[in-house]
mmCIF file of C-alpha atoms in Angstrom:
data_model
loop_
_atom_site.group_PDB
_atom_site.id
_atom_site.type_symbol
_atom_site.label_atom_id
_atom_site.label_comp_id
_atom_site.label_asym_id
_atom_site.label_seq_id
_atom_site.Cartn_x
_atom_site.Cartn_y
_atom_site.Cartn_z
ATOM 1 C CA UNK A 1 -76.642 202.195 108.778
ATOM 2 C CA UNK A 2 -75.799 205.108 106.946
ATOM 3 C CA UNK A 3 -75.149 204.952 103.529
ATOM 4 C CA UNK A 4 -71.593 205.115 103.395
ATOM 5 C CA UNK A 5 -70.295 201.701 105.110
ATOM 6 C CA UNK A 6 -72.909 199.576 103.556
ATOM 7 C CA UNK A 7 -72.388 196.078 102.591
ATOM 8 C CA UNK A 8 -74.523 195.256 99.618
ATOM 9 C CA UNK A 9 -74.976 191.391 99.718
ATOM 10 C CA UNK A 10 -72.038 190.912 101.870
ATOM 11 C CA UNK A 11 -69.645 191.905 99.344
ATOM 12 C CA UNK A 12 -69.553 195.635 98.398
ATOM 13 C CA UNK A 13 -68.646 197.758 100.819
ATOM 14 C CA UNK A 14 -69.836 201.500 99.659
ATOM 15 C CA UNK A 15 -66.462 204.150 100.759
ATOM 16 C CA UNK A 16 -67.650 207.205 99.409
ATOM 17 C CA UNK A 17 -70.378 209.002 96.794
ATOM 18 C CA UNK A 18 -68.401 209.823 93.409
ATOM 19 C CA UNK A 19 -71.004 211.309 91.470
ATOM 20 C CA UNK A 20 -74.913 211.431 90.984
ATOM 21 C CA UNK A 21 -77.473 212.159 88.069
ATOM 22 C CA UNK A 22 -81.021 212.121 86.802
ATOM 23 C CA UNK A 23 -81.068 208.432 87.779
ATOM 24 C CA UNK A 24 -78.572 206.831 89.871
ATOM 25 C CA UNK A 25 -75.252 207.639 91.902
ATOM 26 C CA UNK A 26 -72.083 206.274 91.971
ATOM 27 C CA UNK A 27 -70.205 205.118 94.748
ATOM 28 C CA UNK A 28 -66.347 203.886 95.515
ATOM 29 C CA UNK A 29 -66.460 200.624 96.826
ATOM 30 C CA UNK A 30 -64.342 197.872 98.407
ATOM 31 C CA UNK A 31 -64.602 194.508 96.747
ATOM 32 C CA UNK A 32 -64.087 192.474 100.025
ATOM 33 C CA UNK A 33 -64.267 188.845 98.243
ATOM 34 C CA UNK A 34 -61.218 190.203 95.815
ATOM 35 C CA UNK A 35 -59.663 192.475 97.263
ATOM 36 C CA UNK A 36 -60.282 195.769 94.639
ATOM 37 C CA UNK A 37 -61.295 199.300 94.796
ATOM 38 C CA UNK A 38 -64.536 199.515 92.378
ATOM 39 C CA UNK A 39 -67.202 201.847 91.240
ATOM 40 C CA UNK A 40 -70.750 200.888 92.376
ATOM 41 C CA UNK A 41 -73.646 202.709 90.598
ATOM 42 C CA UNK A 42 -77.259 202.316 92.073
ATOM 43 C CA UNK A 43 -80.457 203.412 90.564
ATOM 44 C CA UNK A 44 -82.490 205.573 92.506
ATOM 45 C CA UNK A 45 -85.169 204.433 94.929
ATOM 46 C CA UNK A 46 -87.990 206.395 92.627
ATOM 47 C CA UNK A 47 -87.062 203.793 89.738
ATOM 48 C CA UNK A 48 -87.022 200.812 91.929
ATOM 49 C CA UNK A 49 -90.920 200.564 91.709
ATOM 50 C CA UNK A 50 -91.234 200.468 87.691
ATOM 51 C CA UNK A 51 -90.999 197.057 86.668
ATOM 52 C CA UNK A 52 -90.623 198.122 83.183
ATOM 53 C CA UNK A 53 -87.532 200.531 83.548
ATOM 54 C CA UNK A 54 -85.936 197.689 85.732
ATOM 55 C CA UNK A 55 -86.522 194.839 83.248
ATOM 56 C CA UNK A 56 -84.952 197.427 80.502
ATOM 57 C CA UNK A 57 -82.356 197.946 82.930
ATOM 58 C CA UNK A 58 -80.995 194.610 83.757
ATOM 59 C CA UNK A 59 -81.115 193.241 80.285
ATOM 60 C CA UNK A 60 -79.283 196.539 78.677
ATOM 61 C CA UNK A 61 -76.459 196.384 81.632
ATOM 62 C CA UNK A 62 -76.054 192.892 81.013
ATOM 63 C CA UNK A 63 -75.624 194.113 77.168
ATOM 64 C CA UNK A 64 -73.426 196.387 78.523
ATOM 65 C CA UNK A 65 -71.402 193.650 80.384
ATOM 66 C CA UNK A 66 -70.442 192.028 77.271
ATOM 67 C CA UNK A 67 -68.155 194.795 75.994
ATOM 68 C CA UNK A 68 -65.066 194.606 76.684
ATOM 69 C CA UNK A 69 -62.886 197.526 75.128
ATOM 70 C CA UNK A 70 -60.015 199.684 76.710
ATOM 71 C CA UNK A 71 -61.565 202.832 75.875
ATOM 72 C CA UNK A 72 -65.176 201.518 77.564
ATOM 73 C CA UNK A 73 -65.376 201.000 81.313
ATOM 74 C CA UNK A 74 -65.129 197.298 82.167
ATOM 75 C CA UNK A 75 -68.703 195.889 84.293
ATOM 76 C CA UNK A 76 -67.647 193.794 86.627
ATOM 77 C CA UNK A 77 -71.386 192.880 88.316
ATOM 78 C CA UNK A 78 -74.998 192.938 88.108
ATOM 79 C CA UNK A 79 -77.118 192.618 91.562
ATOM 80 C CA UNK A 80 -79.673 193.185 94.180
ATOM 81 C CA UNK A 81 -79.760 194.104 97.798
ATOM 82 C CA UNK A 82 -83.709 194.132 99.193
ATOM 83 C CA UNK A 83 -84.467 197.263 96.955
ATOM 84 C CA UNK A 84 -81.084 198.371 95.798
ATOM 85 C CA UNK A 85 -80.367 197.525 92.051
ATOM 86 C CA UNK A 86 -76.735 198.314 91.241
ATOM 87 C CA UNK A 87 -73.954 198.057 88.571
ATOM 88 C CA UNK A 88 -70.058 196.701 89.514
ATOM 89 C CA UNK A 89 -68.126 198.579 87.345
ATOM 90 C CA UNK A 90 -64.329 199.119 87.175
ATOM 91 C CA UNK A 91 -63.464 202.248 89.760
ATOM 92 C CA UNK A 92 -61.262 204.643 87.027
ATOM 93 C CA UNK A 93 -58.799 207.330 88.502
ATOM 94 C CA UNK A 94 -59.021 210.887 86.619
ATOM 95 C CA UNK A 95 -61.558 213.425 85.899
ATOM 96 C CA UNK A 96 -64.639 213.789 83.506
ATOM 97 C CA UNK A 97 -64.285 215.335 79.888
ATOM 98 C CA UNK A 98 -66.869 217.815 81.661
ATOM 99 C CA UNK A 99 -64.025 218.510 84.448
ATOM 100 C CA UNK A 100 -61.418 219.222 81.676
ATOM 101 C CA UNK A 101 -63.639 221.469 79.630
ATOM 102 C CA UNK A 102 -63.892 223.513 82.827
ATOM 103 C CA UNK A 103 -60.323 223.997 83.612
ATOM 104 C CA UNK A 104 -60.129 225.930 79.936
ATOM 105 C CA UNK A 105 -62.223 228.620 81.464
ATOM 106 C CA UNK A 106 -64.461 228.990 78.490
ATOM 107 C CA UNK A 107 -61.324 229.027 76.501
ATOM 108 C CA UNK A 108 -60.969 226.414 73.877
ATOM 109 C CA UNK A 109 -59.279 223.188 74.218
ATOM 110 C CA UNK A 110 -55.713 222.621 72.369
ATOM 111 C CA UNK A 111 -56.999 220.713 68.630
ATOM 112 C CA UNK A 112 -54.438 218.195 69.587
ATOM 113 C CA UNK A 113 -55.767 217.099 72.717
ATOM 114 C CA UNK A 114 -58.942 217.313 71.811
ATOM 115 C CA UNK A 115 -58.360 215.150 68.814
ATOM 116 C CA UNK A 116 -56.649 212.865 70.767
ATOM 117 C CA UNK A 117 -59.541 212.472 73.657
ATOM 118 C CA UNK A 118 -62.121 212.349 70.709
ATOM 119 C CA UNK A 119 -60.832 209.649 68.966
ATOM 120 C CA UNK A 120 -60.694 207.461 71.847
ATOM 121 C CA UNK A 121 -64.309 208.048 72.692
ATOM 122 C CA UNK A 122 -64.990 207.044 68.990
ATOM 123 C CA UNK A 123 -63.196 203.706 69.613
ATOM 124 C CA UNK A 124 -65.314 203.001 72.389
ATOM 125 C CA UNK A 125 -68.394 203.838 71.467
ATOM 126 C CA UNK A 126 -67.610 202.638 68.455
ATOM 127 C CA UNK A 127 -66.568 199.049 69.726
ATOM 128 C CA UNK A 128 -70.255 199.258 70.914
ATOM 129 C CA UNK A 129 -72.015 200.045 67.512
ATOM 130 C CA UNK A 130 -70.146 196.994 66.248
ATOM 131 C CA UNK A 131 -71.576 195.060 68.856
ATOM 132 C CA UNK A 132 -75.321 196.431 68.289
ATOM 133 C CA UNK A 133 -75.612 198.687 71.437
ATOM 134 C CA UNK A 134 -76.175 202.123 70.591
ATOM 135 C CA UNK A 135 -74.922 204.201 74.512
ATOM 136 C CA UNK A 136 -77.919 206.689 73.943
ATOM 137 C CA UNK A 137 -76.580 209.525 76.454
ATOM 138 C CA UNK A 138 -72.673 210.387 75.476
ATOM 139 C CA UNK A 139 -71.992 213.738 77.283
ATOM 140 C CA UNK A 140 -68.277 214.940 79.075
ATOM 141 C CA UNK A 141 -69.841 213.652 82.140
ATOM 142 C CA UNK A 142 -69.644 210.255 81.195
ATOM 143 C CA UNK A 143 -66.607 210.333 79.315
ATOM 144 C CA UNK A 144 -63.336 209.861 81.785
ATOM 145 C CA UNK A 145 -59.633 210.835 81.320
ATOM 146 C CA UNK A 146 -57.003 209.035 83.534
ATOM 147 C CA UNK A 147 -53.510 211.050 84.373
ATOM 148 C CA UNK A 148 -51.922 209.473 81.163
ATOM 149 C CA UNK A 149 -54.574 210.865 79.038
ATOM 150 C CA UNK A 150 -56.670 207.472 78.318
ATOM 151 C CA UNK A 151 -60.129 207.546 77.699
ATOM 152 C CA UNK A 152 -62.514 205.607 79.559
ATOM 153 C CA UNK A 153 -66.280 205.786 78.201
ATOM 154 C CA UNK A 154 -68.938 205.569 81.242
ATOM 155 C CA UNK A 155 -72.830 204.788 81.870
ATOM 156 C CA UNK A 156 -74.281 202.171 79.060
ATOM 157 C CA UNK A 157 -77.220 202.216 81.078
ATOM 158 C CA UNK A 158 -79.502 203.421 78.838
ATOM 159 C CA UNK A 159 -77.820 201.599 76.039
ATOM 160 C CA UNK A 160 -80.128 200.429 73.859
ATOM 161 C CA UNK A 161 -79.540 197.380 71.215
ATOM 162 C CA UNK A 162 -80.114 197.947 67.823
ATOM 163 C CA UNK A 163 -82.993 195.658 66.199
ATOM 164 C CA UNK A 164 -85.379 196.306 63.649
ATOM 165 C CA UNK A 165 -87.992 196.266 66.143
ATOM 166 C CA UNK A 166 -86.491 199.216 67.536
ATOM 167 C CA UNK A 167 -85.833 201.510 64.352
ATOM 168 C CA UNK A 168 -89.326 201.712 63.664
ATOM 169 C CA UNK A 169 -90.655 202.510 67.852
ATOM 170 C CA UNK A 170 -92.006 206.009 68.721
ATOM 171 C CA UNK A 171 -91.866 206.555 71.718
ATOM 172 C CA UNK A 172 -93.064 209.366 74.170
ATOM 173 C CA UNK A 173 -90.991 209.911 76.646
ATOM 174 C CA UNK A 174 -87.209 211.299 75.502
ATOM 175 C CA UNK A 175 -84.217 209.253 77.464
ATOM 176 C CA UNK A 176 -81.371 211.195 77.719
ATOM 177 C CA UNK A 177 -79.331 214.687 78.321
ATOM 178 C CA UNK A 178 -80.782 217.301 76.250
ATOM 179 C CA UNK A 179 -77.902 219.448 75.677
ATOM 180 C CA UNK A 180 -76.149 216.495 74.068
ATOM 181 C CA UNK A 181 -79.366 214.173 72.379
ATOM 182 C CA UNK A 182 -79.776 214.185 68.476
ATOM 183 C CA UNK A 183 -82.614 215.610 66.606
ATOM 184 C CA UNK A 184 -84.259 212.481 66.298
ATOM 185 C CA UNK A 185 -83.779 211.479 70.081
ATOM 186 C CA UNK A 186 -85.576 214.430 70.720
ATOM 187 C CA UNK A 187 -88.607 214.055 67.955
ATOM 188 C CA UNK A 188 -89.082 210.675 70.065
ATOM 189 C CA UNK A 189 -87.361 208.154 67.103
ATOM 190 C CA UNK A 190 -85.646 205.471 68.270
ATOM 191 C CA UNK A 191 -81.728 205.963 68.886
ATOM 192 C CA UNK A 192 -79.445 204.462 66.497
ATOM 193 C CA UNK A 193 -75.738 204.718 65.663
ATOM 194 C CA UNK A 194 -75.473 207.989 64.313
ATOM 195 C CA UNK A 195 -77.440 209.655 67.629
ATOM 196 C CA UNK A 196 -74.149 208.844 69.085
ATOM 197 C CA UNK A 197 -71.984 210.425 66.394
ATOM 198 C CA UNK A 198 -74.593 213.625 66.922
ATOM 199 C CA UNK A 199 -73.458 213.412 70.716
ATOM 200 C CA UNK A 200 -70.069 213.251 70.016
ATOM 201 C CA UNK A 201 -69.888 215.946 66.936
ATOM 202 C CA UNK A 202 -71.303 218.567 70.439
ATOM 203 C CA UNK A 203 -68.786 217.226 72.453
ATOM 204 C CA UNK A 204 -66.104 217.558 69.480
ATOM 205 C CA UNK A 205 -67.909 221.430 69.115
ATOM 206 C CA UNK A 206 -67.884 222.086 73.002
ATOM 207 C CA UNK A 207 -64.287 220.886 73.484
ATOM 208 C CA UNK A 208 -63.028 223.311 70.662
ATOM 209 C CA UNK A 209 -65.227 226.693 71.404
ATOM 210 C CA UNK A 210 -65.760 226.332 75.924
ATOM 211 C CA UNK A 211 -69.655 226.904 75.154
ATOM 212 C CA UNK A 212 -72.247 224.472 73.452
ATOM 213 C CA UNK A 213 -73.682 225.058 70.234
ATOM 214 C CA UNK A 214 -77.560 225.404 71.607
ATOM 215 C CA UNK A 215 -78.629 226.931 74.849
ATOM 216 C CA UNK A 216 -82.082 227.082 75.624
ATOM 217 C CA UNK A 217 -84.837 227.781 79.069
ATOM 218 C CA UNK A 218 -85.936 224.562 79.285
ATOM 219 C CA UNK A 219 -85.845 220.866 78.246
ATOM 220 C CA UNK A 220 -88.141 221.060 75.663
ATOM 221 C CA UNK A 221 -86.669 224.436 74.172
ATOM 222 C CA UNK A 222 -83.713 222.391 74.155
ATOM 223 C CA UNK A 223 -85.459 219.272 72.251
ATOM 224 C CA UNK A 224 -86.750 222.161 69.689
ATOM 225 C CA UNK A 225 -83.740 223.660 68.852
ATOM 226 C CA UNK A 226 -82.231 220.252 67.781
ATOM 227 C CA UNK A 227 -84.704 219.907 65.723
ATOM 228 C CA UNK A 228 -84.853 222.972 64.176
ATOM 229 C CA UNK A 229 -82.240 225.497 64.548
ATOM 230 C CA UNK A 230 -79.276 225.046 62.730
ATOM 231 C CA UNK A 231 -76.251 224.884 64.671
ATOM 232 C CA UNK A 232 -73.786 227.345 64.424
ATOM 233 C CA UNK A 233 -70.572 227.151 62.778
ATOM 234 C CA UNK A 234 -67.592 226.040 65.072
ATOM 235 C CA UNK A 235 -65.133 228.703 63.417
ATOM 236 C CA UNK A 236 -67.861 231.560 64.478
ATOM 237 C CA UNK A 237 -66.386 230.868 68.060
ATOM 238 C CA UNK A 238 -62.532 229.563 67.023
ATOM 239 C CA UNK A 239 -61.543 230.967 63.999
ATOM 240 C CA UNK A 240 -58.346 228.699 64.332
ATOM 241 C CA UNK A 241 -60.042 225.688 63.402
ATOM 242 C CA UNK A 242 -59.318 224.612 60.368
ATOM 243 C CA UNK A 243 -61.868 224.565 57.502
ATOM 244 C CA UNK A 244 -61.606 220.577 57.083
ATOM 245 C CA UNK A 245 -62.103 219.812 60.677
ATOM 246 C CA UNK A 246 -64.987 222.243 60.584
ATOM 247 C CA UNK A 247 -66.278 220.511 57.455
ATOM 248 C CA UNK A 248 -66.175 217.365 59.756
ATOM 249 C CA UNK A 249 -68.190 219.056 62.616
ATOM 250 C CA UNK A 250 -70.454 220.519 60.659
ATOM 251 C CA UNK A 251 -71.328 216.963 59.046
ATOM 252 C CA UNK A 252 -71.639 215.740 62.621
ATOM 253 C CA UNK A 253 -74.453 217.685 63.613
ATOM 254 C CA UNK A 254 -76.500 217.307 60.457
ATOM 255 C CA UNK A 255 -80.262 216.903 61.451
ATOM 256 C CA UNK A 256 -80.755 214.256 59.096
ATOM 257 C CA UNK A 257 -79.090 210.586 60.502
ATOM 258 C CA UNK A 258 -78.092 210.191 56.885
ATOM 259 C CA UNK A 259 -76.361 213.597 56.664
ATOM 260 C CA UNK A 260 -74.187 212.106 59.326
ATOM 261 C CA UNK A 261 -71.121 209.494 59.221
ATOM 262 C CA UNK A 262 -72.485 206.319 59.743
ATOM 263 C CA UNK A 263 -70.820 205.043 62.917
ATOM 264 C CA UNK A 264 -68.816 206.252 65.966
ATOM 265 C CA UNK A 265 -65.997 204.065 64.228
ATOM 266 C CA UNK A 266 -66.133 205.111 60.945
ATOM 267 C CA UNK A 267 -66.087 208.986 62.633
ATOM 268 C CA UNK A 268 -62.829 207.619 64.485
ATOM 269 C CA UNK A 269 -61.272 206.554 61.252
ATOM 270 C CA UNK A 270 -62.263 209.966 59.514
ATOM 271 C CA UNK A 271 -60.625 211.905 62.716
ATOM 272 C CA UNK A 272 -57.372 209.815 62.504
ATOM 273 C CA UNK A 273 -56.858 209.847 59.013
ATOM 274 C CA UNK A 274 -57.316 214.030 59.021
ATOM 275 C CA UNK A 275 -54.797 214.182 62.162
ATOM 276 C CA UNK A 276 -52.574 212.548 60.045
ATOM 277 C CA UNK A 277 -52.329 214.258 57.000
ATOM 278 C CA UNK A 278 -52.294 217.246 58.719
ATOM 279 C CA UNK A 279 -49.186 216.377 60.860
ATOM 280 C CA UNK A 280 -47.705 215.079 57.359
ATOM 281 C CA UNK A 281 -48.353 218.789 56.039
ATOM 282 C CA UNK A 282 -47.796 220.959 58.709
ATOM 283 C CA UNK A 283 -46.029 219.032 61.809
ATOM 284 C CA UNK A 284 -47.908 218.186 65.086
ATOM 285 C CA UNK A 285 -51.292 220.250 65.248
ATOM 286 C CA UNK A 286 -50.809 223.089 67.753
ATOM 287 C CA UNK A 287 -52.838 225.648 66.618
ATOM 288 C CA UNK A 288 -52.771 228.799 68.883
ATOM 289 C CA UNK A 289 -56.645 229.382 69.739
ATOM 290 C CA UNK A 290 -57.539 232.768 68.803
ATOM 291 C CA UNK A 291 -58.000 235.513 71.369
ATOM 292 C CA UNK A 292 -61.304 236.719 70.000
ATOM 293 C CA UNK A 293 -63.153 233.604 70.532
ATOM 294 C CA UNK A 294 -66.572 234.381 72.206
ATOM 295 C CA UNK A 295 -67.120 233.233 75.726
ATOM 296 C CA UNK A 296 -68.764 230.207 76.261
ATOM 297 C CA UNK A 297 -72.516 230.503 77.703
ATOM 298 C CA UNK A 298 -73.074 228.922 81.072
ATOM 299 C CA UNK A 299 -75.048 225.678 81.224
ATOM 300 C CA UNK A 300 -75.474 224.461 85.307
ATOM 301 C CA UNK A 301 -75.136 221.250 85.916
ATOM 302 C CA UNK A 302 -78.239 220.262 86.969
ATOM 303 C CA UNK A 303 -79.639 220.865 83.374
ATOM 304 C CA UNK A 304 -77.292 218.381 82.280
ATOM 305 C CA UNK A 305 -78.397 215.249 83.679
ATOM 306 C CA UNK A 306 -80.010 211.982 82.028
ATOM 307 C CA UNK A 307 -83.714 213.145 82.142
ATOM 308 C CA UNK A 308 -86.810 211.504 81.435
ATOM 309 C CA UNK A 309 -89.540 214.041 79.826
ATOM 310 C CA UNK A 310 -92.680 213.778 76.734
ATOM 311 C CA UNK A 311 -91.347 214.696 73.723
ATOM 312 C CA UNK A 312 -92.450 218.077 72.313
#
C-alpha cells in the first residue's frame, strides 16, 4: 500500500503529505469514524527503535493534549499502527509564518501585522508556560496563519514540562532548530520559559528585517554564535522601527534567561500594552519600512529543521 491511502488502525485515512522535518511528517487525513479532515503527524521510522525518545514522546504529546487554547493547535489523538507512532491533530487551513516571511521578498513585514501575528503566538505559547510546558522549538515553520489572520501555534512535540528536576539537567545532545534555539538551549541547559521568549524575540527580529539576526556554516557555528555573539540591532536593518519596540527586541534576545521577560505571556502583555499607546499617540501603526534596509541573508530550508546534535 503506498503511503498515501493508508488506514492507520482503521480510522485515519492518510490524503496527502503536508509537510516534513528533522523528525516526523505531516499528513492530511480523513477521520472516517467522524467524519473530519485532520492533520496526522508521524515520527520517522529511524526514531521508532529508541525506546527512550518514544517514552519522552508519548508522555510530552499527551502534555501537549491537555492544552486547549485558540491560538495552539487542538490534539485530537495519540496512537499506534505496528511501527507507526502518530499525533491527531486539528488539520488548519493557511500558510506558515515561514511562508509569509517569504512573500516580503527579504523586505520587512508591515509593524502592524507583525505585531498582530506576534502577539497571538505569545498567547499560545504563553497559555502553555502557564500550564508548565515549555514548546522548546518555536520557529515560522510551526507557527500557522489562517485567511482571517489567526494564529495557530504547531508541533509541542518536543515540549518539555517544567520541574525542578529539569532546571538543573545537562544534557548532551541539543533538541531543536538552531537558527531559532536560545543561548542556553544551545550550551546544553535545560529549556525553560524564557528559551521560548528567545525564539520568539528572532521571530519578532526576522519578521521586521526579511533576514535572521545570526547566520552561520554549520549547526554548531550556529549554537556558538548564540552564545557568544551579540545580536545585532533590529534598526541596523529597519531604521523605521521604533526605538521602544527595539528596546523590546533587544531585551528578547538577551543571553542571560534573566535579561529576558519572564514568560511568553508576560512578553504578550508588554507587546499589547506598547501597540496601544502607540495607536493612542500616533493612530494605527503603519510605519513605511525604509528603502535602505539590507537584504536579508538566505537560510535553506533544510538547515532549519528540528535537529538532534552534541552540544559544542
Amino acid at each position: 500500500m503506498s503511503e498515501q491511502n493508508q488506514v492507520l488502525n482503521g480510522r485515519y485515512e492518510l490524503v496527502e503529505r503536508i509537510g516534513s522535518g528533522g523528525m516526523s511528517v505531516v499528513h492530511k487525513a480523513t477521520d472516517r469514524a467522524l467524519g473530519r479532515t485532520v492533520a496526522i503527524k508521524m515520527m520517522h521510522a529511524s526514531f521508532t527503535n529508541d525506546s527512550g525518545f518514544l517514552k519522552r514522546f508519548q508522555q510530552e504529546a499527551h502534555a501537549a493534549a491537555n492544552l486547549a487554547h485558540p491560538n495552539i493547535v487542538t490534539v485530537h489523538d495519540i496512537g499506534q499502527d505496528s511501527y507507526n507512532h502518530y499525533i491527531v491533530m486539528e488539520y488548519v487551513e493557511g500558510q506558515t509564518l515561514k511562508q509569509i516571511i517569504r512573500s516580503y521578498n527579504e523586505n520587512p513585514m508591515p509593524i502592524s501585522r507583525a505585531l498582530d501575528l506576534i502577539i497571538q503566538v505569545c498567547n499560545g505559547i504563553g497559555y502553555a508556560h502557564r500550564a508548565n510546558l515549555v514548546h522548546c522549538d518555536v520557529k515560522p515553520q510551526n507557527v500557522i496563519v489562517t485567511v482571517d489572520e489567526r494564529v495557530k501555534v504547531a508541533d509541542f512535540g518536543i515540549a518539555r514540562a517544567i520541574s525542578g528536576a529539569t532546571q538543573q539537567q545537562k544534557v548532551s545532545q541539543v533538541w531543536g532548530t538552531p537558527q531559532y534555539f536560545s543561548p542556553e538551549q544551545a550550551a546544553g541547559d535545560a529549556p525553560t520559559p524564557a528559551s521560548d521568549v528567545y525564539a520568539i524575540g528572532i521571530l519578532l527580529f526576522e519578521m521586521l528585517t526579511g533576514r535572521l539576526p545570526f547566520s552561520a556554516e554549520s549547526h554548531t557555528a550556529m549554537a556558538l554564535k548564540h552564545l557568544h555573539t551579540p545580536p545585532p540591532l533590529v534598526t541596523e536593518f529597519n531604521p523605521g522601527i521604533p526605538n521602544q519596540l527595539a528596546q523590546i527586541i533587544n531585551k528578547l534576545l538577551s543571553k542571560e534567561p534573566a535579561g529576558r521577560y519572564r514568560t511568553a505571556g508576560q512578553l504578550g502583555r508588554i507587546l499589547s500594552t506598547y501597540r496601544q499607546r502607540s495607536q493612542e499617540e500616533t493612530g494605527p501603526i503603519n510605519l513605511a519600512q525604509s528603502s535602505t534596509t539590507r537584504p536579508a541573508t538566505a537560510v535553506p530550508v533544510a538547515e532549519q529543521k528540528t535537529e538532534i546534535f552534541q552540544r559544542p
